[in-house]
Amino acid sequence: MAEAASVAAESLAGSRARAARTVLGQVVLPGEELLLPEQEDAEGPGGAVERPLSLNAGACSRVRVVCGPGLRRCGDRLLVTKCGRLRHKEPGSGSGGGVYWVDSQQKRYVPVKGDHVIGIVTAKSGDIFKVDVGGSEPASLSYLSFEGATKRNRPNVQVGDLIYGQFVVANKDMEPEMVCIDSCGRANGMGVIGQDGLLFKVTLGLIRKLLAPDCEIIQEVGKLYPLEIVFGMNGRIWVKAKTIQQTLILANILEACEHMTSDQRKQIFSRLAES
Amino acid sequence: MKETPLSNCERRFLLRAIEEKKRLDGRQTYDYRNIRISFGTDYGCCIVELGKTRVLGQVSCELVSPKLNRATEGILFFNLELSQMAAPAFEPGRHSDLLVKLNRLLERCLRNSKCIDTESLCVVAGEKVWQIRVDLHLLNHDGNIIDAASIAAIVALCHFRRPDVSVQGDEVTLYTPEERDPVPLSIHHMPICVSFAFFQQGTYLLVDPNEREERVMDGLLVIAMNKHREICTIQSSGGIMLLKDQVLRCSKIAGVKVAEITELILKALENDQKVRKEGGKFGFAESIANQRITAFKMEKAPIDTSDVEEKAEEIIAEAEPPSEVVSTPVLWTPGTAQIGEGVENSWGDLEDSEKEDDEGGGDEAIILDSIKMDTGVEVSDIGSQDAPIILSDSEEEEMIILEPDKNPKKIRTQTTSAKQEKAPSKKPVKRRKKKRAAN
């Protein structure tokens, strides 16, 4: 019914704006406009129906809705900027209309402040390392941003090493800056990644899935072999197991997880566990 | 954009894996990736996928005046372009070394080998000849561009049909496709390039390197051959020193691979021809399976997921002891060994074994599944067998693989099937048998 009602609502772009609620879980394309729940009632059937005027007109229930990745505010509607499935999360507690976002597949990384990424050192110039993180520009990393580093005590970083760090500055106007230290001055797992092991690239969506709390894949992988693994939000994964064979198996499994259903995955893991 | 630098960690890992005869995607040393050929609706248009490397080939023709010093021959023109979508490092308008090298190699392979009969392209001597133009575009770069490009070029040329022409005295009539069916080009043979990547100063060799392997390789040897075992072009780059027997071994491997690829090409051409004749639907749109937009599908790739020791022990337990034909090699100098009384013997063995392994083919993915199901067997002590070998926990231990006569399928998915390097001339016989059986 809401669908039929909003058919009458036309946006500037000429396309029909749809209610976000009805499109949840479906594929949306860039350029579509979505109506938020309270706006559907406002549009009303045909817009010509008379509504009783309320005395406190300004106090229509405003719900704070968070616009996630892939969506943008356009007037009082949401404009889709990436193609993918529309998702919604209810607010846990308190007020708020929850979060809307678009689940899209992407391989190209755009630096975001606060993201933990794996970078490759490409150059050492004076006090700064240039680190390639897969974005449009190499990030800069100062040699003082390591735990326990002082002017006399420099960290042992060579060109070609792998670094796990987080962004402190990342916007589209400046080159990104990263550090290997958290706000308390501790490394917290960041820094130079060890010598052996394999680095490979996956899509960003898979990384987010693997980093979700209670990820089954990671638990099952952990039961297979003892391993060390580092996930970078820029799509890079570093993995190390006892032998080369095991490392290759793990790398192939993680890459294939993207395309497997959970049943197929369970099959593969059970077969691996036997052998 | 600059290309992503290769970290020390990756380089080290790749080289170590190659020393242990392991490749990132689970292939064997002499294995090609899956080759997929699809045709467009026009004649002469095709896309060749070698793993993830994709090349689009398009052939077109035009009537022009011939070159002055070759008045009775048609003109051939080859052009390979590296599209910016193939890799971030490819930028427009820059003639990189890679591009020049690939173009030169393609030209030598296709033009100098005289695979196309240029005399048949002449319409009126000295005045009008056909100019055939082959345009290749690299759509995705995942290693081994030259192989994919050469396959695409020859497939497009074989698929192409030029308009029919008839000459009566002074009158030349050019028929449209509606008036008379277009005529195929006259192609003598199909030269195909096979690439070999060398590592650690020529100690290790891989066929069909992918992009990661190409980054760490020392040198590259490209052999262009046709199915009649005629070498059309050889090029060695990277400045590595190759021994004579290494080059000979590579040429033998190339012969086998080219035969397989030529078979695949002929089958693909035949299929397309059949579909067109029966009036079915053809073209790129048909070769893409209909899928829902949110389905993620990937082709099955064989992954060797078992522990090497257990695999080898299982094979040993089930395989027969090696036949007596295998005699000990006589090592003359490092890199040169001799088995039997002379070259003729090994050639004889080769011909026989090739024929007998022809029926041993099977699907890779299915083989893996069947083996996986069998392995519930607990690894037992192999001391009871009188087969050669092995097994300890040490990673440096070389795996010795038995004569794969009985179980070509099983051995196909094994890794580390390294024979001792002391007998290089013995290796090609064994290797080829396994590969042909699997493919």
XYZ file of C-alpha atoms in Angstrom:
714
model
C 0.000 0.000 0.000
C 2.812 2.298 0.794
C 4.237 1.398 -2.579
C 1.114 2.483 -4.372
C 1.003 5.640 -2.348
C 4.490 6.677 -3.123
C 4.027 6.046 -6.814
C 2.503 9.451 -6.953
C 5.578 11.046 -5.480
C 7.887 12.187 -8.235
C 11.372 13.431 -7.658
C 13.323 15.968 -9.626
C 15.184 13.262 -11.437
C 11.974 11.979 -12.889
C 12.223 8.584 -11.246
C 9.709 7.377 -8.754
C 10.913 7.528 -5.203
C 10.206 4.379 -3.276
C 9.763 3.725 0.376
C 12.951 2.465 1.914
C 11.051 -0.076 3.931
C 9.751 -1.885 0.898
C 13.110 -2.103 -0.788
C 15.019 -3.703 2.075
C 17.114 -6.576 0.855
C 16.607 -5.751 -2.795
C 19.088 -4.416 -5.252
C 19.120 -0.655 -5.623
C 20.931 1.305 -8.284
C 22.691 4.650 -8.063
C 20.348 7.534 -8.606
C 17.348 6.036 -6.893
C 15.653 8.038 -4.207
C 14.253 6.464 -1.123
C 11.620 7.726 1.220
C 12.013 7.329 4.916
C 9.134 5.899 6.924
C 7.808 9.129 8.336
C 7.807 10.727 4.935
C 5.564 8.085 3.463
C 2.760 9.154 5.699
C 3.500 12.724 4.886
C 3.155 12.162 1.149
C -0.122 10.417 1.676
C -2.267 8.858 -0.982
C -2.209 11.317 -3.816
C -1.317 14.102 -1.457
C -4.738 15.487 -1.915
C -6.295 13.976 1.112
C -6.963 16.424 3.818
C -5.153 15.969 7.008
C -6.298 17.364 10.258
C -4.094 20.295 11.102
C -2.328 19.734 14.324
C -1.677 22.651 16.604
C 1.960 21.893 17.165
C 2.820 21.486 13.533
C 6.521 21.612 14.085
C 6.603 18.592 16.344
C 6.062 15.865 13.793
C 7.905 12.860 15.047
C 11.440 13.306 13.815
C 13.420 10.167 13.926
C 17.148 10.322 13.607
C 18.147 7.988 10.835
C 21.787 7.312 10.134
C 22.881 7.265 6.513
C 25.451 4.572 6.012
C 27.826 3.843 3.146
C 26.287 4.037 -0.282
C 23.599 6.504 0.722
C 23.492 10.252 0.837
C 21.019 12.824 2.041
C 19.257 14.606 -0.740
C 16.848 17.120 0.599
C 14.788 15.043 2.940
C 15.222 11.805 1.052
C 17.984 9.310 0.725
C 19.878 9.149 -2.541
C 21.551 5.897 -3.478
C 25.131 6.312 -4.691
C 26.307 2.688 -4.976
C 24.625 -0.365 -6.395
C 23.938 -3.214 -4.046
C 21.398 -4.459 -1.573
C 19.724 -2.079 0.822
C 20.069 -2.981 4.470
C 18.629 -1.652 7.659
C 19.469 -2.120 11.276
C 17.082 -1.295 14.062
C 18.402 0.889 16.818
C 19.521 -1.132 19.798
C 18.256 1.150 22.468
C 17.079 4.684 22.803
C 15.678 6.774 20.052
C 16.730 6.877 16.510
C 15.458 5.301 13.352
C 18.334 2.931 12.932
C 20.903 2.755 10.182
C 20.363 2.326 6.473
C 23.189 1.324 4.214
C 23.943 -0.350 0.896
C 25.884 -3.620 0.833
C 28.052 -3.326 -2.211
C 30.958 -5.330 -3.546
C 34.093 -3.428 -4.114
C 37.758 -4.189 -4.512
C 39.142 -0.677 -4.705
C 39.864 0.776 -1.297
C 39.324 4.392 -0.282
C 41.168 5.394 2.904
C 38.914 6.089 5.859
C 40.010 7.512 9.169
C 40.306 4.918 11.887
C 40.588 1.915 9.568
C 43.279 -0.620 10.286
C 45.091 -1.531 7.075
C 48.049 -3.508 5.807
C 50.473 -1.401 3.812
C 53.666 -2.033 1.884
C 56.578 0.327 2.464
C 57.616 1.808 -0.862
C 60.072 4.506 0.092
C 62.030 5.910 2.969
C 62.639 9.619 2.784
C 64.114 11.346 5.778
C 61.779 10.809 8.694
C 58.825 9.555 6.754
C 57.986 6.192 5.217
C 55.766 6.105 2.180
C 53.370 3.210 2.495
C 51.182 1.887 -0.304
C 47.737 1.049 1.018
C 45.866 0.494 -2.207
C 44.392 3.967 -2.363
C 45.065 6.738 -4.815
C 48.066 8.040 -2.897
C 50.646 6.381 -0.710
C 50.130 7.105 2.970
C 52.844 8.684 5.039
C 54.074 7.070 8.242
C 56.472 8.803 10.556
C 59.202 6.751 12.149
C 58.196 8.081 15.538
C 54.775 6.492 15.321
C 55.970 3.120 16.500
C 55.903 1.885 20.031
C 59.070 2.744 21.873
C 60.519 4.753 19.009
C 62.595 7.809 19.781
C 64.912 9.952 17.735
C 67.821 7.758 18.743
C 65.965 4.484 18.659
C 64.595 4.091 15.156
C 62.370 1.198 14.175
C 63.835 -1.386 11.850
C 61.702 -0.912 8.745
C 62.952 -1.666 5.242
C 61.483 -0.927 1.847
C 59.169 -3.779 0.942
C 58.129 -4.601 4.498
C 54.525 -5.071 5.519
C 53.061 -2.647 8.053
C 49.815 -2.943 9.983
C 48.607 0.447 11.097
C 45.619 2.742 11.296
C 44.753 6.006 9.631
C 44.723 9.211 11.618
C 44.132 11.475 8.660
C 42.196 10.265 5.663
C 40.136 12.542 3.486
C 39.886 13.179 -0.179
C 41.883 16.376 -0.148
C 45.095 15.317 1.529
C 47.396 12.394 1.432
C 46.488 9.921 4.147
C 48.599 9.589 7.258
C 48.889 6.463 9.303
C 50.423 5.432 12.603
C 51.329 2.161 14.242
C 50.416 3.239 17.709
C 47.092 3.814 19.435
C 46.031 6.807 21.419
C 47.631 5.475 24.598
C 50.990 5.059 22.924
C 50.867 1.257 22.785
C 51.314 -0.828 19.674
C 48.252 -2.972 20.239
C 49.204 -5.442 17.515
C 50.256 -2.832 14.987
C 53.707 -2.387 13.525
C 55.874 -4.361 11.155
C 54.462 -7.732 10.176
C 56.824 -10.686 10.375
C 58.958 -11.988 7.586
C 57.289 -15.118 6.297
C 53.731 -15.744 5.346
C 51.606 -14.887 2.350
C 49.841 -11.658 1.476
C 46.830 -11.795 -0.806
C 43.964 -9.606 -1.818
C 40.222 -10.124 -1.436
C 37.163 -7.918 -1.801
C 36.318 -5.411 0.884
C 33.005 -7.055 1.611
C 34.663 -10.323 2.531
C 36.981 -8.582 4.964
C 34.062 -6.950 6.708
C 32.332 -10.303 6.919
C 35.400 -11.979 8.363
C 35.906 -9.235 10.903
C 32.338 -9.374 12.152
C 32.065 -10.659 15.693
C 31.395 -14.406 15.917
C 32.456 -15.077 12.387
C 32.091 -18.803 11.758
C 34.745 -18.925 9.110
C 37.460 -17.699 11.400
C 36.499 -20.078 14.155
C 36.556 -23.033 11.820
C 39.837 -21.999 10.292
C 41.315 -21.668 13.735
C 40.395 -25.238 14.525
C 42.173 -26.543 11.455
C 45.748 -25.423 11.892
C 47.613 -23.107 14.195
C 48.024 -19.923 12.254
C 48.676 -16.213 12.394
C 46.425 -13.957 10.413
C 46.118 -10.221 9.901
C 43.169 -8.552 8.149
C 43.545 -5.155 6.569
C 40.415 -3.196 5.779
C 41.939 -2.388 2.415
C 41.284 -5.905 1.242
C 44.672 -7.387 2.136
C 45.087 -10.460 4.259
C 48.372 -11.790 5.622
C 48.396 -15.380 6.738
C 51.086 -17.641 8.085
C 50.952 -21.288 9.046
C 53.579 -23.864 9.838
C 54.215 -25.127 6.322
C 53.864 -23.581 2.900
C 51.246 -26.132 2.002
C 49.024 -25.154 4.910
C 49.478 -21.478 4.158
C 48.412 -22.014 0.569
C 45.383 -24.020 1.659
C 44.295 -21.260 4.017
C 44.776 -18.573 1.398
C 42.723 -20.493 -1.130
C 39.960 -21.204 1.374
C 39.641 -17.584 2.381
C 39.537 -16.445 -1.215
C 36.938 -19.043 -2.056
C 34.765 -18.232 0.968
C 33.415 -15.323 -0.973
C 31.726 -17.605 -3.454
C 30.665 -20.493 -1.292
C 27.480 -21.048 0.591
C 27.821 -22.030 4.204
C 27.004 -25.657 3.395
C 29.782 -25.937 0.862
C 32.118 -24.315 3.322
C 31.245 -26.773 6.049
C 31.878 -29.609 3.638
C 35.291 -28.329 2.737
C 36.254 -27.821 6.330
C 35.121 -31.261 7.375
C 37.114 -32.806 4.545
C 40.153 -30.838 5.556
C 39.760 -31.796 9.154
C 39.774 -35.468 8.241
C 42.900 -35.399 6.141
C 48.445 4.727 -11.457
C 51.492 3.013 -10.171
C 51.276 -0.689 -9.810
C 51.197 -2.208 -6.356
C 54.743 -2.925 -5.197
C 55.700 -6.472 -4.383
C 56.520 -6.858 -0.703
C 59.571 -8.789 0.468
C 57.320 -11.193 2.263
C 55.440 -12.167 -0.882
C 58.594 -12.539 -2.920
C 60.164 -14.757 -0.339
C 57.068 -16.872 0.011
C 56.654 -17.321 -3.722
C 60.242 -18.372 -4.216
C 60.091 -20.796 -1.332
C 56.860 -22.256 -2.610
C 58.368 -22.690 -6.060
C 61.338 -24.469 -4.546
C 58.868 -26.867 -2.995
C 57.115 -27.206 -6.352
C 53.978 -25.501 -5.150
C 52.052 -22.857 -7.012
C 49.607 -20.397 -5.524
C 46.573 -21.827 -7.249
C 47.466 -25.469 -6.743
C 48.588 -26.170 -10.305
C 51.441 -28.437 -11.154
C 54.646 -27.177 -12.698
C 53.627 -27.899 -16.267
C 49.941 -27.100 -16.027
C 48.077 -24.509 -17.970
C 45.151 -22.653 -16.499
C 41.690 -23.257 -17.923
C 41.381 -21.911 -21.428
C 37.983 -20.710 -22.509
C 37.214 -19.538 -26.035
C 34.007 -17.751 -26.908
C 32.938 -16.191 -30.195
C 30.976 -13.075 -31.018
C 28.191 -12.727 -33.536
C 30.490 -11.327 -36.211
C 32.953 -13.555 -37.920
C 36.443 -12.978 -36.674
C 35.583 -11.845 -33.163
C 36.544 -13.907 -30.176
C 37.443 -13.664 -26.507
C 40.044 -15.994 -25.046
C 40.275 -16.459 -21.284
C 43.406 -18.063 -19.890
C 42.512 -18.284 -16.230
C 41.667 -14.663 -15.462
C 43.705 -13.173 -18.308
C 41.316 -12.114 -21.056
C 42.113 -11.050 -24.579
C 39.618 -9.870 -27.180
C 40.550 -10.439 -30.807
C 38.914 -8.918 -33.862
C 39.832 -9.437 -37.495
C 38.791 -7.085 -40.282
C 39.668 -6.769 -43.942
C 39.907 -4.081 -46.563
C 40.844 -3.836 -50.215
C 43.985 -1.735 -50.736
C 46.828 -1.420 -53.174
C 49.696 -3.741 -52.408
C 53.191 -2.827 -51.364
C 55.419 -1.945 -54.282
C 57.936 -4.675 -53.759
C 55.282 -7.311 -53.075
C 52.735 -6.778 -55.744
C 51.057 -10.145 -55.514
C 50.796 -10.551 -51.770
C 48.186 -9.385 -49.349
C 49.045 -7.277 -46.305
C 48.833 -8.438 -42.710
C 48.662 -6.058 -39.816
C 48.820 -7.053 -36.148
C 48.172 -4.816 -33.209
C 47.987 -5.642 -29.513
C 46.738 -3.019 -27.091
C 46.924 -3.079 -23.345
C 43.656 -1.614 -22.176
C 43.650 0.486 -19.009
C 41.129 -1.823 -17.473
C 43.589 -4.684 -17.635
C 45.814 -3.478 -14.827
C 46.193 -0.234 -12.873
C 49.719 0.125 -14.151
C 48.678 0.440 -17.798
C 48.343 4.059 -18.742
C 47.116 5.454 -22.029
C 49.419 6.960 -24.575
C 52.616 5.466 -23.256
C 54.534 2.954 -25.325
C 55.881 0.837 -22.561
C 58.585 -1.718 -23.113
C 56.153 -4.476 -22.435
C 53.845 -3.367 -25.201
C 56.619 -3.119 -27.749
C 58.000 -6.497 -26.769
C 54.624 -8.210 -26.998
C 53.837 -6.677 -30.356
C 57.179 -7.665 -31.801
C 56.815 -11.207 -30.554
C 53.322 -11.554 -31.961
C 54.432 -10.243 -35.318
C 57.311 -12.642 -35.518
C 55.150 -15.514 -34.461
C 52.360 -14.878 -36.947
C 53.946 -13.065 -39.849
C 57.349 -14.684 -40.179
C 55.960 -18.158 -39.753
C 53.830 -17.657 -42.860
C 50.840 -19.252 -41.246
C 48.511 -17.281 -43.516
C 48.762 -17.658 -47.265
C 49.255 -14.078 -48.418
C 49.241 -15.014 -52.093
C 45.625 -16.052 -51.767
C 44.794 -12.546 -50.595
C 45.687 -11.056 -53.954
C 42.755 -9.915 -56.082
C 44.354 -8.025 -58.947
C 48.119 -8.240 -59.028
C 49.702 -4.887 -58.464
C 46.400 -3.111 -57.881
C 44.132 -4.621 -55.327
C 44.902 -6.937 -52.483
C 43.239 -7.711 -49.188
C 44.647 -6.097 -46.082
C 43.867 -8.267 -43.068
C 44.017 -6.486 -39.772
C 44.097 -8.309 -36.441
C 43.352 -6.169 -33.401
C 43.892 -7.652 -29.976
C 42.850 -5.966 -26.761
C 43.956 -7.108 -23.352
C 40.950 -6.884 -21.067
C 42.414 -8.303 -17.885
C 46.002 -8.971 -16.897
C 46.654 -11.956 -14.717
C 49.921 -13.081 -16.227
C 51.034 -14.654 -19.497
C 49.616 -12.126 -21.898
C 51.565 -13.491 -24.843
C 50.027 -16.945 -24.766
C 46.496 -15.651 -24.519
C 47.149 -13.097 -27.256
C 48.594 -15.636 -29.656
C 45.677 -17.989 -29.108
C 43.210 -15.144 -29.608
C 44.937 -14.046 -32.806
C 44.971 -17.457 -34.409
C 41.419 -18.266 -33.318
C 40.135 -14.979 -34.693
C 41.945 -15.561 -37.978
C 40.549 -19.071 -38.298
C 37.063 -17.823 -37.486
C 37.130 -14.887 -39.874
C 35.340 -14.855 -43.251
C 36.202 -12.357 -45.937
C 33.817 -11.304 -48.708
C 33.998 -13.328 -51.870
C 35.571 -11.778 -54.939
C 35.511 -12.888 -58.562
C 37.657 -11.564 -61.387
C 36.481 -11.807 -65.003
C 38.986 -10.276 -67.345
C 39.118 -6.690 -66.237
C 36.011 -6.815 -64.138
C 36.306 -7.429 -60.454
C 33.098 -8.216 -58.585
C 32.987 -7.968 -54.828
C 30.010 -9.869 -53.433
C 28.196 -8.809 -50.289
C 27.593 -11.423 -47.608
C 23.995 -11.678 -48.776
C 24.917 -12.469 -52.348
C 27.571 -15.038 -51.674
C 28.754 -16.632 -48.478
C 31.951 -15.113 -47.154
C 35.064 -17.167 -47.598
C 37.488 -18.246 -44.851
C 41.153 -17.278 -44.970
C 43.668 -19.800 -46.128
C 45.655 -20.781 -43.062
C 48.493 -23.247 -43.313
C 49.134 -23.949 -39.671
C 48.401 -22.538 -36.217
C 51.420 -21.250 -34.337
C 50.817 -20.919 -30.610
C 53.157 -19.389 -28.051
C 54.025 -21.239 -24.873
C 55.739 -19.350 -22.058
C 58.182 -20.750 -19.552
C 59.208 -18.755 -16.496
C 62.553 -19.449 -14.851
C 63.448 -18.901 -11.230
C 66.636 -18.997 -9.200
C 68.939 -18.639 -12.184
C 67.273 -21.337 -14.238
C 66.913 -23.981 -11.559
C 63.132 -23.984 -11.454
C 60.762 -23.731 -14.314
C 57.037 -22.993 -14.517
C 54.714 -23.108 -17.470
C 52.063 -20.409 -17.838
C 53.127 -18.063 -15.038
C 50.424 -15.961 -13.477
C 50.884 -12.359 -12.483
C 52.510 -12.960 -9.107
C 54.904 -15.505 -10.523
C 55.836 -13.151 -13.345
C 56.876 -10.547 -10.806
C 59.422 -12.778 -9.147
C 60.731 -14.621 -12.173
C 64.300 -14.262 -13.395
C 63.666 -14.812 -17.054
C 61.105 -15.888 -19.596
C 61.403 -18.262 -22.525
C 58.679 -18.119 -25.166
C 58.455 -20.861 -27.780
C 55.957 -20.560 -30.607
C 55.164 -23.897 -32.138
C 52.484 -25.511 -34.227
C 50.990 -28.926 -33.879
C 53.373 -30.392 -36.442
C 56.130 -29.688 -33.922
C 57.661 -26.933 -36.006
C 59.141 -24.135 -34.003
C 58.054 -20.782 -35.387
C 59.710 -18.454 -32.908
C 61.881 -18.701 -29.834
C 62.607 -15.795 -27.565
C 64.477 -15.738 -24.297
C 64.341 -12.598 -22.198
C 65.606 -11.679 -18.783
C 69.183 -12.524 -19.493
C 69.274 -15.893 -17.769
C 71.702 -18.502 -18.938
C 69.856 -21.529 -20.177
C 71.464 -24.886 -20.765
C 70.939 -26.674 -24.037
C 69.004 -29.516 -22.535
C 66.718 -27.099 -20.703
C 65.754 -25.482 -23.989
C 65.247 -28.890 -25.550
C 63.090 -30.001 -22.670
C 61.015 -26.853 -22.931
C 60.478 -27.428 -26.611
C 59.245 -30.931 -25.935
C 56.831 -29.671 -23.311
C 55.720 -26.946 -25.693
C 54.984 -29.579 -28.307
C 52.645 -31.382 -25.966
C 50.895 -28.238 -24.788
C 50.450 -26.892 -28.296
C 48.857 -30.139 -29.389
C 46.324 -29.889 -26.575
C 45.573 -26.241 -27.199
C 45.188 -26.782 -30.946
C 42.693 -29.533 -30.242
C 40.748 -27.215 -27.979
C 40.735 -24.480 -30.614
C 39.513 -26.811 -33.334
C 36.750 -28.084 -31.109
C 35.643 -24.574 -30.241
C 35.612 -23.543 -33.898
C 33.671 -26.642 -34.794
C 31.079 -26.006 -32.088
C 30.559 -22.467 -33.203
C 30.253 -23.551 -36.804
C 27.645 -26.140 -35.857
C 25.586 -23.678 -33.867
C 25.565 -21.171 -36.674
C 24.598 -23.756 -39.234
C 21.751 -25.095 -37.150
C 20.464 -21.600 -36.721
C 20.929 -21.591 -32.975
C 21.870 -18.563 -30.990
C 25.516 -17.606 -30.950
C 27.567 -14.702 -29.782
C 28.921 -13.405 -26.510
C 25.534 -12.977 -24.936
C 24.906 -16.686 -25.212
C 28.222 -17.665 -23.735
C 27.427 -15.882 -20.484
C 25.162 -18.007 -18.351
C 22.094 -16.305 -16.982
C 22.556 -15.600 -13.347
C 20.832 -13.520 -10.773
C 22.606 -10.292 -10.179
C 23.388 -11.142 -6.583
C 24.789 -14.608 -7.195
C 28.513 -14.970 -6.707
C 29.824 -17.770 -8.789
C 33.345 -18.838 -9.428
C 34.590 -21.647 -11.564
C 35.714 -24.639 -9.632
C 39.438 -24.748 -9.332
C 41.209 -27.771 -8.010
C 42.694 -27.078 -4.631
C 45.115 -29.478 -3.169
C 43.907 -29.527 0.354
C 45.509 -32.591 1.790
C 48.671 -33.013 3.686
C 51.401 -34.079 1.404
C 52.732 -36.872 3.509
C 49.457 -38.655 3.815
C 48.740 -38.276 0.145
C 52.036 -39.717 -0.898
C 51.740 -42.597 1.498
C 48.321 -43.442 0.232
C 49.545 -43.478 -3.331
C 52.486 -45.592 -2.445
C 50.282 -48.024 -0.648
C 48.052 -48.410 -3.670
C 50.508 -48.108 -6.491
C 52.520 -50.886 -7.975
C 56.238 -51.049 -7.718
C 57.987 -49.305 -10.562
C 58.688 -51.258 -13.686
C 62.130 -52.389 -14.547
C 62.265 -50.238 -17.650
C 63.353 -47.335 -15.530
C 67.078 -47.639 -15.495
C 69.500 -45.586 -13.540
C 70.610 -42.463 -15.323
C 74.248 -41.976 -16.007
C 75.240 -38.522 -14.962
C 77.879 -37.084 -17.243
C 78.041 -33.536 -16.000
C 75.618 -31.516 -13.905
C 72.710 -30.940 -16.199
C 73.417 -33.712 -18.683
C 72.424 -37.298 -18.079
C 71.860 -40.310 -20.215
C 69.422 -43.157 -19.953
C 69.521 -46.135 -22.217
C 71.694 -46.405 -25.236
C 70.809 -43.290 -27.109
C 68.252 -40.719 -28.060
C 66.204 -43.131 -30.145
C 65.218 -45.156 -27.126
C 63.656 -42.337 -25.224
C 61.813 -41.161 -28.286
C 60.368 -44.622 -28.698
C 59.181 -44.673 -25.109
C 57.630 -41.275 -25.549
C 55.510 -42.215 -28.569
C 54.147 -45.333 -26.924
C 53.360 -43.737 -23.639
C 51.627 -40.802 -25.274
C 49.227 -43.101 -27.048
C 48.444 -45.222 -24.064
C 47.662 -42.237 -21.888
C 45.184 -40.735 -24.264
C 42.260 -42.284 -22.549
C 43.309 -41.333 -19.102
C 41.683 -37.910 -19.054
C 39.279 -36.728 -16.447
C 37.832 -33.623 -14.945
C 40.114 -31.979 -12.456
C 37.509 -30.979 -9.962
C 35.847 -34.339 -9.976
C 39.119 -36.081 -9.468
C 39.771 -34.014 -6.415
C 36.402 -34.877 -4.971
C 36.846 -38.572 -5.472
C 40.205 -38.528 -3.851
C 38.993 -36.484 -0.973
C 36.335 -39.037 -0.252
C 38.852 -41.829 -0.198
C 41.080 -40.332 2.292
C 39.835 -41.493 5.517
C 42.607 -43.994 5.565
C 44.906 -43.659 8.462
C 48.438 -43.163 7.409
C 50.307 -46.367 7.893
C 53.909 -47.234 7.991
C 55.160 -47.737 4.493
C 58.040 -49.859 5.449
C 56.258 -52.910 4.127
C 56.143 -51.638 0.568
C 59.136 -52.086 -1.620
C 58.485 -48.800 -3.351
C 61.071 -46.068 -3.105
C 60.556 -43.882 -0.384
C 60.353 -41.392 1.938
C 58.553 -39.747 4.264
C 59.442 -37.759 7.204
C 58.298 -34.547 8.704
C 61.092 -32.621 7.137
C 59.940 -30.077 4.614
C 63.108 -30.334 2.615
C 62.571 -33.986 1.833
C 62.073 -34.610 -1.865
C 59.021 -36.570 -2.822
C 59.554 -39.354 -5.260
C 56.605 -40.227 -7.367
C 56.171 -43.624 -8.901
C 55.469 -44.499 -12.489
C 51.979 -43.149 -12.923
C 50.811 -45.873 -15.295
C 47.970 -47.162 -13.191
C 46.839 -44.092 -11.407
C 47.229 -41.122 -13.681
C 44.164 -39.525 -12.189
C 45.228 -39.726 -8.621
C 48.681 -38.456 -9.224
C 47.326 -35.516 -11.127
C 46.339 -33.648 -8.026
C 49.435 -34.363 -6.064
C 51.948 -31.722 -5.432
C 55.639 -32.028 -4.761
C 56.097 -34.740 -7.277
C 59.701 -33.871 -7.565
C 62.085 -36.328 -9.032
C 65.642 -35.823 -8.055
C 67.218 -33.188 -10.215
C 70.059 -35.515 -11.073
C 68.105 -36.950 -13.962
C 66.810 -34.083 -15.998
C 66.470 -36.007 -19.217
C 64.333 -38.580 -17.514
C 61.894 -36.057 -16.214
C 60.192 -34.984 -19.395
C 59.019 -38.485 -20.116
C 57.355 -38.830 -16.776
C 55.962 -35.370 -16.553
C 54.376 -35.374 -19.906
C 52.604 -38.603 -19.291
C 51.001 -37.266 -16.175
C 49.972 -34.006 -17.695
C 48.454 -35.478 -20.787
C 46.527 -37.930 -18.778
C 45.075 -35.242 -16.609
C 44.263 -32.856 -19.382
